[in-house]
Structures are given as structure tokens and as C-alpha cells.
mmCIF file of C-alpha atoms in Angstrom:
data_model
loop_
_atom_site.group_PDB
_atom_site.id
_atom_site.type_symbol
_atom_site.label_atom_id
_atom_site.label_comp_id
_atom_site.label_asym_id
_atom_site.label_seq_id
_atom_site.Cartn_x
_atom_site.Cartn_y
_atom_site.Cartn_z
ATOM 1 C CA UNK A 1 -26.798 64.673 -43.109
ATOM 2 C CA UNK A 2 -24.079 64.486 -40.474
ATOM 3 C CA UNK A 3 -22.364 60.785 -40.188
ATOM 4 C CA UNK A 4 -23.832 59.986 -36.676
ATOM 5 C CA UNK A 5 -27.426 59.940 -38.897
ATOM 6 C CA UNK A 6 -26.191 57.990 -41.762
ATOM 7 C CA UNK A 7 -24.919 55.520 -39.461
ATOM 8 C CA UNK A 8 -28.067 55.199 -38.040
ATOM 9 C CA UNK A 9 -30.133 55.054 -41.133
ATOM 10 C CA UNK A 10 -28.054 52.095 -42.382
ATOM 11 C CA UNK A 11 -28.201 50.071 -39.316
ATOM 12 C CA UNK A 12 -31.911 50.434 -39.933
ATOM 13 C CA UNK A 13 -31.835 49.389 -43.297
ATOM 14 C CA UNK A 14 -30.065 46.521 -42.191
ATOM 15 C CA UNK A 15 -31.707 45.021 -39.528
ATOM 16 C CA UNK A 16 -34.849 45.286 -41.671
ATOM 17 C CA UNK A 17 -33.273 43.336 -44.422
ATOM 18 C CA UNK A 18 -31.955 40.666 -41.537
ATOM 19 C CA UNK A 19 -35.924 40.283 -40.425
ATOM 20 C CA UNK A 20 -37.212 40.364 -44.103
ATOM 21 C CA UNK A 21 -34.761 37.389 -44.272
ATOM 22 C CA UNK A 22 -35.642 35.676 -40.980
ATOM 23 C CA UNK A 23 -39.248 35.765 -42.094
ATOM 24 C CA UNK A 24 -39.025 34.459 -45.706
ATOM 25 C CA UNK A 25 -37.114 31.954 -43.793
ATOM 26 C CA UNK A 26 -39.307 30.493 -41.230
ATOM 27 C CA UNK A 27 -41.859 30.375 -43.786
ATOM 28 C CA UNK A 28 -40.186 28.628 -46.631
ATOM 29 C CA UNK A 29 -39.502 25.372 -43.474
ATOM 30 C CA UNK A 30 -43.038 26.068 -42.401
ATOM 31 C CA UNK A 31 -44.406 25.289 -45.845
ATOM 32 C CA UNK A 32 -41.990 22.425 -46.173
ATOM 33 C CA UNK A 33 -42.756 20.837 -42.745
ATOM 34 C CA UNK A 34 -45.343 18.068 -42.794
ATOM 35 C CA UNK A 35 -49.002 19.159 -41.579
ATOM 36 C CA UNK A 36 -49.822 17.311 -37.803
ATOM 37 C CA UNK A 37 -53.579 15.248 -38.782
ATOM 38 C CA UNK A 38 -56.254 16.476 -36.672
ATOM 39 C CA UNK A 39 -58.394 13.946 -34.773
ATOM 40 C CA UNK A 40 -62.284 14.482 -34.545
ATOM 41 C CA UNK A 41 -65.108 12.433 -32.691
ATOM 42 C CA UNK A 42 -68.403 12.995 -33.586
ATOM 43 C CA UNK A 43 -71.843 11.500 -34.051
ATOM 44 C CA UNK A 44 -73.083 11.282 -37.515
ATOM 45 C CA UNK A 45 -76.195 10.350 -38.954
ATOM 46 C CA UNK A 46 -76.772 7.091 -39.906
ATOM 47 C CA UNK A 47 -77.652 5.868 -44.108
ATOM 48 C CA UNK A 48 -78.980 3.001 -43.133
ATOM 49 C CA UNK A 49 -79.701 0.090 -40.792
ATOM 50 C CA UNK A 50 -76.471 -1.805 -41.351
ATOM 51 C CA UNK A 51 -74.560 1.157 -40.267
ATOM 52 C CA UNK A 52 -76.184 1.114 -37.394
ATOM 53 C CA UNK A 53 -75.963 -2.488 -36.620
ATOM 54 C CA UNK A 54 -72.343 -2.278 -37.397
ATOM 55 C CA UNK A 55 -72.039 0.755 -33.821
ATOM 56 C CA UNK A 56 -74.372 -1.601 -32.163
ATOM 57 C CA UNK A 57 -71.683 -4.692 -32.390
ATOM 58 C CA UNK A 58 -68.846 -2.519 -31.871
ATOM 59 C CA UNK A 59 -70.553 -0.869 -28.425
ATOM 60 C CA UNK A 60 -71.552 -4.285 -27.585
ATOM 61 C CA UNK A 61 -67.953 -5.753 -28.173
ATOM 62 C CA UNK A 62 -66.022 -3.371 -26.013
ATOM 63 C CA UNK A 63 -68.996 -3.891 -23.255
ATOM 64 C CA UNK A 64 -67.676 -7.201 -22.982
ATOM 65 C CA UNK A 65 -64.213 -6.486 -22.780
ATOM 66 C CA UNK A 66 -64.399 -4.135 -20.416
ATOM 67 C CA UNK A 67 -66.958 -6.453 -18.170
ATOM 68 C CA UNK A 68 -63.961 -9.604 -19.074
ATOM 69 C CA UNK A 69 -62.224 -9.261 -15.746
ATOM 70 C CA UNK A 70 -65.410 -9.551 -13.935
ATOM 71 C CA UNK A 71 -66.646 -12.630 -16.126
ATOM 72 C CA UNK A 72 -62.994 -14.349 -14.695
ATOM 73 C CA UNK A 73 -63.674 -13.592 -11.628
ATOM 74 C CA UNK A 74 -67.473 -14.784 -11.575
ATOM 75 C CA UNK A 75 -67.469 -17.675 -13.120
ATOM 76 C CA UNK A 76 -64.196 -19.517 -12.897
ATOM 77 C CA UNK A 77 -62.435 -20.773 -10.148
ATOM 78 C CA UNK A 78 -60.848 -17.626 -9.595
ATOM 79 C CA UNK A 79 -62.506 -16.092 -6.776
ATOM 80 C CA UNK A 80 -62.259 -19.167 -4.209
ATOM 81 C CA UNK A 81 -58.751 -19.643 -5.499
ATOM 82 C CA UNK A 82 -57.403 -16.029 -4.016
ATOM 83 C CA UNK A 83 -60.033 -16.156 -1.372
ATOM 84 C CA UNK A 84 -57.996 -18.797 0.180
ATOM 85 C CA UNK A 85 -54.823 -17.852 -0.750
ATOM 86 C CA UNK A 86 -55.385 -14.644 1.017
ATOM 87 C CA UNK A 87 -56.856 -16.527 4.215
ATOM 88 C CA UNK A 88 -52.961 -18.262 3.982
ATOM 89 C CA UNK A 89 -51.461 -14.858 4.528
ATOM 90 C CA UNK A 90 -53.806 -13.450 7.415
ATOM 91 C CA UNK A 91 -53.605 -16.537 9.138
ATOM 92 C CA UNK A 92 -49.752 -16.554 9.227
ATOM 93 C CA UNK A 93 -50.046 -12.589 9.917
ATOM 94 C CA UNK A 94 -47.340 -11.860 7.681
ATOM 95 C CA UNK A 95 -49.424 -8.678 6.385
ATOM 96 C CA UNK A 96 -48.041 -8.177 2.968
ATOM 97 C CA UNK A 97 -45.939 -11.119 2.016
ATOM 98 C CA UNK A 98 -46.379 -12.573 -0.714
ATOM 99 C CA UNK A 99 -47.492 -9.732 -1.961
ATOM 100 C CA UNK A 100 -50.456 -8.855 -3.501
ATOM 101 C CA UNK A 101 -49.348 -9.192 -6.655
ATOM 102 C CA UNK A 102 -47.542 -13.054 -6.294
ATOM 103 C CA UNK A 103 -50.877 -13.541 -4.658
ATOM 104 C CA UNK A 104 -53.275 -13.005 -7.759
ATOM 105 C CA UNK A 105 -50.844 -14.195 -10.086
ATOM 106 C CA UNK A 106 -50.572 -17.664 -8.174
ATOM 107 C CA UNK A 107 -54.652 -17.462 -8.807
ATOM 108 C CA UNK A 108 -54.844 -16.765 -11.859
ATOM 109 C CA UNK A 109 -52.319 -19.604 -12.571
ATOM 110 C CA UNK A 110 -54.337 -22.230 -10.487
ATOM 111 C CA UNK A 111 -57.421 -21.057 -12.868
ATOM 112 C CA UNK A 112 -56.134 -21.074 -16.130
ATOM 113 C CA UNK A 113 -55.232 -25.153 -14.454
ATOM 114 C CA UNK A 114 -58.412 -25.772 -13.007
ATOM 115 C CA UNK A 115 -60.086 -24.405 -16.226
ATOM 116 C CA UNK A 116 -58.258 -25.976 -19.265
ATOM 117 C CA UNK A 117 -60.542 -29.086 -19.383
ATOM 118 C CA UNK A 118 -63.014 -26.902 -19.997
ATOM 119 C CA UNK A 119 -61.502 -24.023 -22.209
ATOM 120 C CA UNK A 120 -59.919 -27.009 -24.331
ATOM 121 C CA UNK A 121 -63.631 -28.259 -24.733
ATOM 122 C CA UNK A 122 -64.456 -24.746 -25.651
ATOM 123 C CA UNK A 123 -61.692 -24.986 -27.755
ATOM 124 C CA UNK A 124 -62.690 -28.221 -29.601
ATOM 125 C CA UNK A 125 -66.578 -28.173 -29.626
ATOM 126 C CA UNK A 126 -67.025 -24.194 -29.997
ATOM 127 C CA UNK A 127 -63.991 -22.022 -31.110
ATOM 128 C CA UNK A 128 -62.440 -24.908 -34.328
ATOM 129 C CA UNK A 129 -65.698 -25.637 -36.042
ATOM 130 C CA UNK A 130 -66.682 -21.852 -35.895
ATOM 131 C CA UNK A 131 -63.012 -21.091 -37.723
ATOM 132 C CA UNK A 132 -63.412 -23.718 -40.110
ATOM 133 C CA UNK A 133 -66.864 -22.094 -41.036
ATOM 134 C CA UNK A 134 -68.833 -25.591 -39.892
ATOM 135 C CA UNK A 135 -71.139 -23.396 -37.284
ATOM 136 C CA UNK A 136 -72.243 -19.856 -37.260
ATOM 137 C CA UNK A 137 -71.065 -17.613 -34.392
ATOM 138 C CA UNK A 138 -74.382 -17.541 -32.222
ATOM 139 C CA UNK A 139 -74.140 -21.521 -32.355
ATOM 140 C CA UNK A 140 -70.695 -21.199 -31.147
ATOM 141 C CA UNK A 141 -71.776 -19.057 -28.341
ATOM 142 C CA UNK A 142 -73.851 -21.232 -27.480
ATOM 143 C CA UNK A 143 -71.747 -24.261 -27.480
ATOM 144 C CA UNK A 144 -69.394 -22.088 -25.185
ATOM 145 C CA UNK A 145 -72.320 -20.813 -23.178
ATOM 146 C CA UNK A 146 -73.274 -24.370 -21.977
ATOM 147 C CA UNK A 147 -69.597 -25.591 -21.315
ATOM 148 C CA UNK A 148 -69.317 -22.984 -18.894
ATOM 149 C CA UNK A 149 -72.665 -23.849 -17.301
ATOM 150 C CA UNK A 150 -71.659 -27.133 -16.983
ATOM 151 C CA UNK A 151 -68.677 -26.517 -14.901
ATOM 152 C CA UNK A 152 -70.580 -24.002 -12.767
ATOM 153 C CA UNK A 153 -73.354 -26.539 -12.162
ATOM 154 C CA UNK A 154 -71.223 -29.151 -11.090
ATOM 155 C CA UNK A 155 -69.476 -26.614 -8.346
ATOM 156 C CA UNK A 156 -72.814 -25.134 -7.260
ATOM 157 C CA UNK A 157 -75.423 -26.407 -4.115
ATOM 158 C CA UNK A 158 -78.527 -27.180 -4.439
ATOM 159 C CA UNK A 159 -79.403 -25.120 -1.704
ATOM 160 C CA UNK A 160 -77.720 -21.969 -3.458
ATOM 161 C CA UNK A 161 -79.797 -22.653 -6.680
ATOM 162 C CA UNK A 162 -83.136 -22.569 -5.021
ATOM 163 C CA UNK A 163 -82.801 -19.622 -3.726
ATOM 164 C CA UNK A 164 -81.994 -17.490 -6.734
ATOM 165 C CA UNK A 165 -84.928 -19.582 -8.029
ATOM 166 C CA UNK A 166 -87.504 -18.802 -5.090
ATOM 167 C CA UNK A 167 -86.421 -14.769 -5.511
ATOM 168 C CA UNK A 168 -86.721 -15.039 -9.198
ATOM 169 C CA UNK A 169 -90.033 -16.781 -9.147
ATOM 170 C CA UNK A 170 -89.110 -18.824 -11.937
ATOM 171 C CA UNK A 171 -90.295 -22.025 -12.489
ATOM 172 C CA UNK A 172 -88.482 -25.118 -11.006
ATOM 173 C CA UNK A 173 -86.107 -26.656 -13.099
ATOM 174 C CA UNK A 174 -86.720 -29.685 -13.940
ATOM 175 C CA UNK A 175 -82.930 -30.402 -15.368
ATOM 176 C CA UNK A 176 -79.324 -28.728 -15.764
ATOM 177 C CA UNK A 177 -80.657 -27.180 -18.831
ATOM 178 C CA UNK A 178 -83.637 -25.288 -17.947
ATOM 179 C CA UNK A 179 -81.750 -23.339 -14.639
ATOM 180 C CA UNK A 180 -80.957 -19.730 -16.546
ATOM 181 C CA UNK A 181 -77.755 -18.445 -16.813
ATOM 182 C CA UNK A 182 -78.248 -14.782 -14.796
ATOM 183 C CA UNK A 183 -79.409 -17.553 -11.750
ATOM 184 C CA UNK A 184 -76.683 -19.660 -11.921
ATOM 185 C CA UNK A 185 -73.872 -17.301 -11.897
ATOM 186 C CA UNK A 186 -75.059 -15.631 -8.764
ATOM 187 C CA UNK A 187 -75.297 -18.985 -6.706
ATOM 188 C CA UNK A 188 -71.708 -20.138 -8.233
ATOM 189 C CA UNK A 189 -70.426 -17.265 -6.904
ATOM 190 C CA UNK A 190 -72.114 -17.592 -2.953
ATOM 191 C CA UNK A 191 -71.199 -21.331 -3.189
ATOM 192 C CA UNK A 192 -67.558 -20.670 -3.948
ATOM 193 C CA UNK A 193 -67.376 -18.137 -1.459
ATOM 194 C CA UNK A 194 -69.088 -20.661 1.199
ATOM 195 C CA UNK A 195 -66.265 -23.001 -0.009
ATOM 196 C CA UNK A 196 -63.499 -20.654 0.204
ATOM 197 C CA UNK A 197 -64.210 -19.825 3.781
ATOM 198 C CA UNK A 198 -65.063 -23.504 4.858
ATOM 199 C CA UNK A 199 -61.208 -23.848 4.013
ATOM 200 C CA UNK A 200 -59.848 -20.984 4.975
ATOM 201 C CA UNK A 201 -61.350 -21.930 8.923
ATOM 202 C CA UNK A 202 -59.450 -25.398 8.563
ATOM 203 C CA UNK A 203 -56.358 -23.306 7.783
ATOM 204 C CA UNK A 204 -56.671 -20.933 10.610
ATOM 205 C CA UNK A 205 -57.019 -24.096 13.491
ATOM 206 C CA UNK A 206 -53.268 -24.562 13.994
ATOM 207 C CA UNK A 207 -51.860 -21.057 13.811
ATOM 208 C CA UNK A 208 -54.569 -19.979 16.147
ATOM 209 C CA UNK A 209 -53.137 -22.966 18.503
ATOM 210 C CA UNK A 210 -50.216 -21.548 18.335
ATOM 211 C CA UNK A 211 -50.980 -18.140 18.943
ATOM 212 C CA UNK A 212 -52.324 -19.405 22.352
ATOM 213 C CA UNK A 213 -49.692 -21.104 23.487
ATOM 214 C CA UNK A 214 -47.268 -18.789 22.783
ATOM 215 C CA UNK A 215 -49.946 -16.303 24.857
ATOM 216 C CA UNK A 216 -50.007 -18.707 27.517
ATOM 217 C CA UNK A 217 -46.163 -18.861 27.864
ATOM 218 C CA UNK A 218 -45.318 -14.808 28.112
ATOM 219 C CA UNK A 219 -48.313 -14.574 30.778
ATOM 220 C CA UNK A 220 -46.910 -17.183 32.801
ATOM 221 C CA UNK A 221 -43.588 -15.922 32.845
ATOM 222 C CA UNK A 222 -44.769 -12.283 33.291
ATOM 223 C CA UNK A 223 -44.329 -10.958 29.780
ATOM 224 C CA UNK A 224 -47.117 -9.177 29.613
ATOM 225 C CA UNK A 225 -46.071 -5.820 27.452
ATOM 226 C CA UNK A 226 -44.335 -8.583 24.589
ATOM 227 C CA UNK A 227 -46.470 -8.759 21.889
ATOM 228 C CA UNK A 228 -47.032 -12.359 21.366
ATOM 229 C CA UNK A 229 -47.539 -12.130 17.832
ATOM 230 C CA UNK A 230 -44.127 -11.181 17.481
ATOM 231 C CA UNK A 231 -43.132 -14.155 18.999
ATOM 232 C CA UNK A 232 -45.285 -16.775 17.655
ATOM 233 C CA UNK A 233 -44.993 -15.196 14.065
ATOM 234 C CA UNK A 234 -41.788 -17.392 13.525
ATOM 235 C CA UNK A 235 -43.160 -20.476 14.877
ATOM 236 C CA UNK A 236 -45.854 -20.347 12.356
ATOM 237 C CA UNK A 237 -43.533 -19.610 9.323
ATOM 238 C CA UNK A 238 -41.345 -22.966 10.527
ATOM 239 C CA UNK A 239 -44.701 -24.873 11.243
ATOM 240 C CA UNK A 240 -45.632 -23.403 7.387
ATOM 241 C CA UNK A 241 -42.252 -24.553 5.662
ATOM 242 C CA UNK A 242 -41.811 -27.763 7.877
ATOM 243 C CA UNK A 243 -45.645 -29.195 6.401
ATOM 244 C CA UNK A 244 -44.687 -27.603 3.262
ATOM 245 C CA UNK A 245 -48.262 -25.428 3.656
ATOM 246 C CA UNK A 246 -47.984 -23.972 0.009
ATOM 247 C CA UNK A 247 -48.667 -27.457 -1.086
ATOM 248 C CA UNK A 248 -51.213 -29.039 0.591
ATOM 249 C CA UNK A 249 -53.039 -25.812 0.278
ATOM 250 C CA UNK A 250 -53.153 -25.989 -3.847
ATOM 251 C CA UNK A 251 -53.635 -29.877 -3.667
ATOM 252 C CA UNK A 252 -56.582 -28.696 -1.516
ATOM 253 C CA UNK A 253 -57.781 -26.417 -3.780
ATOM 254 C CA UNK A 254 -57.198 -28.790 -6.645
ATOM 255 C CA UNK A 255 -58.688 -31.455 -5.044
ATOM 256 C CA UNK A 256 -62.128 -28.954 -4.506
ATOM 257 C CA UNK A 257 -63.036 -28.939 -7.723
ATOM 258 C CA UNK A 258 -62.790 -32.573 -8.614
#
């Protein structure tokens, strides 16, 4: 065997020992490393009717936290709160300032102040003696249940509840109590929309004045390609700040509901 072959037949040998040794290597750390826990969803069968009571309350549960956002808006003050906040911005024209997000946050504040009377009721009458074991939870839904409706009642027409009434052909209440609650939440929500709007026209009167006399001006001097919003757009912004508009609109709202 010449040396050229040798040569070759130990670099062979080598390298094979150098992978043998890579190998044994990588896995030696792959027994060592931890193992990753596999995640499974499935559907199993039941062994008996508390199990299945059990998915029932947890499918029910995160129902009603995914429908919570729409319960704020429907039946608190929310909705004519950033209703009329948002009539504020359109009726100044200042497109998206505040923004959106000062906006909702302002209305959610003004709720969680409009509503405390009543969530501290909740609070008291409902939530406490249900903790302290003194009433079971569906008497403490209940409880909550009818605080609610109590606020909604006093901030609903007449005229609102008749007509969820008439289209439900339900029988006519006779008090508070006997209006259901899938009626009454409908016709809170129409008469705080009716509200809303009612003061979102008073707050449109004077910036629409001034839109017209600022129109009036530029045609009589000629102006006609000048955009009078552009023009009148700081008059209502000084006319805003000088009445100090941000509060006279929340004691408005404020004032609403009492």
C-alpha cells in the first residue's frame, strides 16, 4: 500500500471516529434536555351529570365575559355619555382631537361616576352578604338584577316602554316590577340615545351661528374659494375655552341623570 492510500485510509478512520463522537454527543444533551409538554383539546365523554354541569357553568361564564363590554354599554350611562361627547368634537369640526381614545376614556370615567350609587348598592345589598355566605348566589343575582333595573327605569320614557310592550304582546305592567328585563334594556337604550341627541342639537346652535357668520363675511368681501371652516374653526375653539365648554357639557350630562 503506497503512502498516498494510507493517508487516505486514516483520514477516513478519523473523520468517522469525529462523527461517532459528534453523535454520542448530541444525544447524551438530547437525553439530558427537558421534554417541551404537549397541549391537547379534546371532547371527552362525560361520567356523570355534575361533569357536565360543571362545562355548562364554565361555557356560560365566559359567555358573559365576552358579552361584558356590551352589558356597559347597554345598560349604563355609557352610551349617551360618548354619544355626546362625540357630538362636542363634530360640532367644533376638529375631526380627531381629542382623540378617540381620550374620548371613551372620559366616558367611561363619567360612568363609573354616574354609576357608583348604584354599584355601591350592589356592593352593599348583593356582592357583601353573598361573601359572608348570608345569601346564595342566584339571590345575589337577583338583588343585583333589580338595582340595575331600578336605575334603568328611572332613565327610561314611558313612551319607550310601551312600545317594546305593544311588540312583545306582553301584558301591561301594572308596576316597576312586573316590566321584564329583555324589554327594558331595549327602551333604555332608544331613550338614552333620544337624550343624547336632544343635547347634542343644543350643542350644535352656536357653532352653527358661527359658521354662518363667518360664511356671510368671506361672501361679502368676495372670498369665495376660502374655505370658511378654516376660518371659523378658531373662533369656535376660543368661543369653546372662553365658556369653558368641557364643563358645562359634563355638568350637563351629570345633571341628566339626576
Amino acid at each position: 500500500m503506497s503512502a498516498r492510500s494510507r493517508k487516505s485510509v486514516l483520514k477516513f478512520i478519523l473523520t468517522a471516529v469525529l462523527i461517532y463522537l459528534l453523535l454520542g454527543a448530541t444525544s447524551a444533551n438530547a437525553q439530558m434536555m427537558p421534554a417541551i409538554p404537549r397541549i391537547t383539546i379534546g371532547v371527552d365523554a362525560a361520567d356523570g351529570p355534575e361533569e357536565v354541569a360543571l362545562s355548562l357553568q364554565i361555557l356560560i361564564l365566559l359567555t358573559v365575559l365576552s358579552l361584558a363590554p356590551a352589558i356597559l354599554v347597554t345598560m349604563t350611562s355609557f352610551t349617551r355619555s360618548v354619544v355626546v361627547l362625540s357630538f362636542v368634537r363634530n360640532a367644533i369640526a376638529t375631526n380627531q382631537m381629542p382623540p378617540n381614545q381620550i374620548l371613551i376614556g372620559l366616558a367611561l370615567l363619567l360612568t363609573v361616576f354616574i354609576m357608583a350609587p348604584t354599584w355601591q348598592a350592589i356592593n352593599t345589598d348583593a356582592l357583601q352578604p353573598y361573601m359572608q355566605g348570608e345569601i346564595t348566589q342566584a339571590e345575589a343575582l337577583d338583588e343585583s338584577l333589580a338595582l340595575m333595573r331600578e336605575f334603568m327605569y328611572k332613565n327610561t320614557r314611558e313612551k319607550d316602554l310601551e312600545l317594546f310592550v305593544t311588540m312583545a304582546r306582553a301584558p301591561r305592567p301594572q308596576t316597576p316590577g312586573d316590566v321584564p328585563t329583555h324589554i327594558i334594556i331595549p327602551a333604555f337604550v332608544i331613550s338614552e340615545l333620544k337624550t343624547a341627541f336632544q343635547l347634542g342639537f343644543v350643542i350644535f346652535i352656536p357653532f352653527i351661528v358661527i359658521d354662518m357668520i363667518v360664511a356671510s363675511i368671506l361672501m361679502s368681501m368676495g372670498m369665495l374659494m376660502l374655505p370658511p371652516v378654516m376660518i371659523s374653526l378658531p373662533f369656535k375653539i376660543l368661543l369653546f375655552v372662553m365658556v369653558d365648554g368641557w364643563h358645562l357639557v359634563v355638568q350637563s350630562l351629570l345633571l341628566s341623570y339626576r
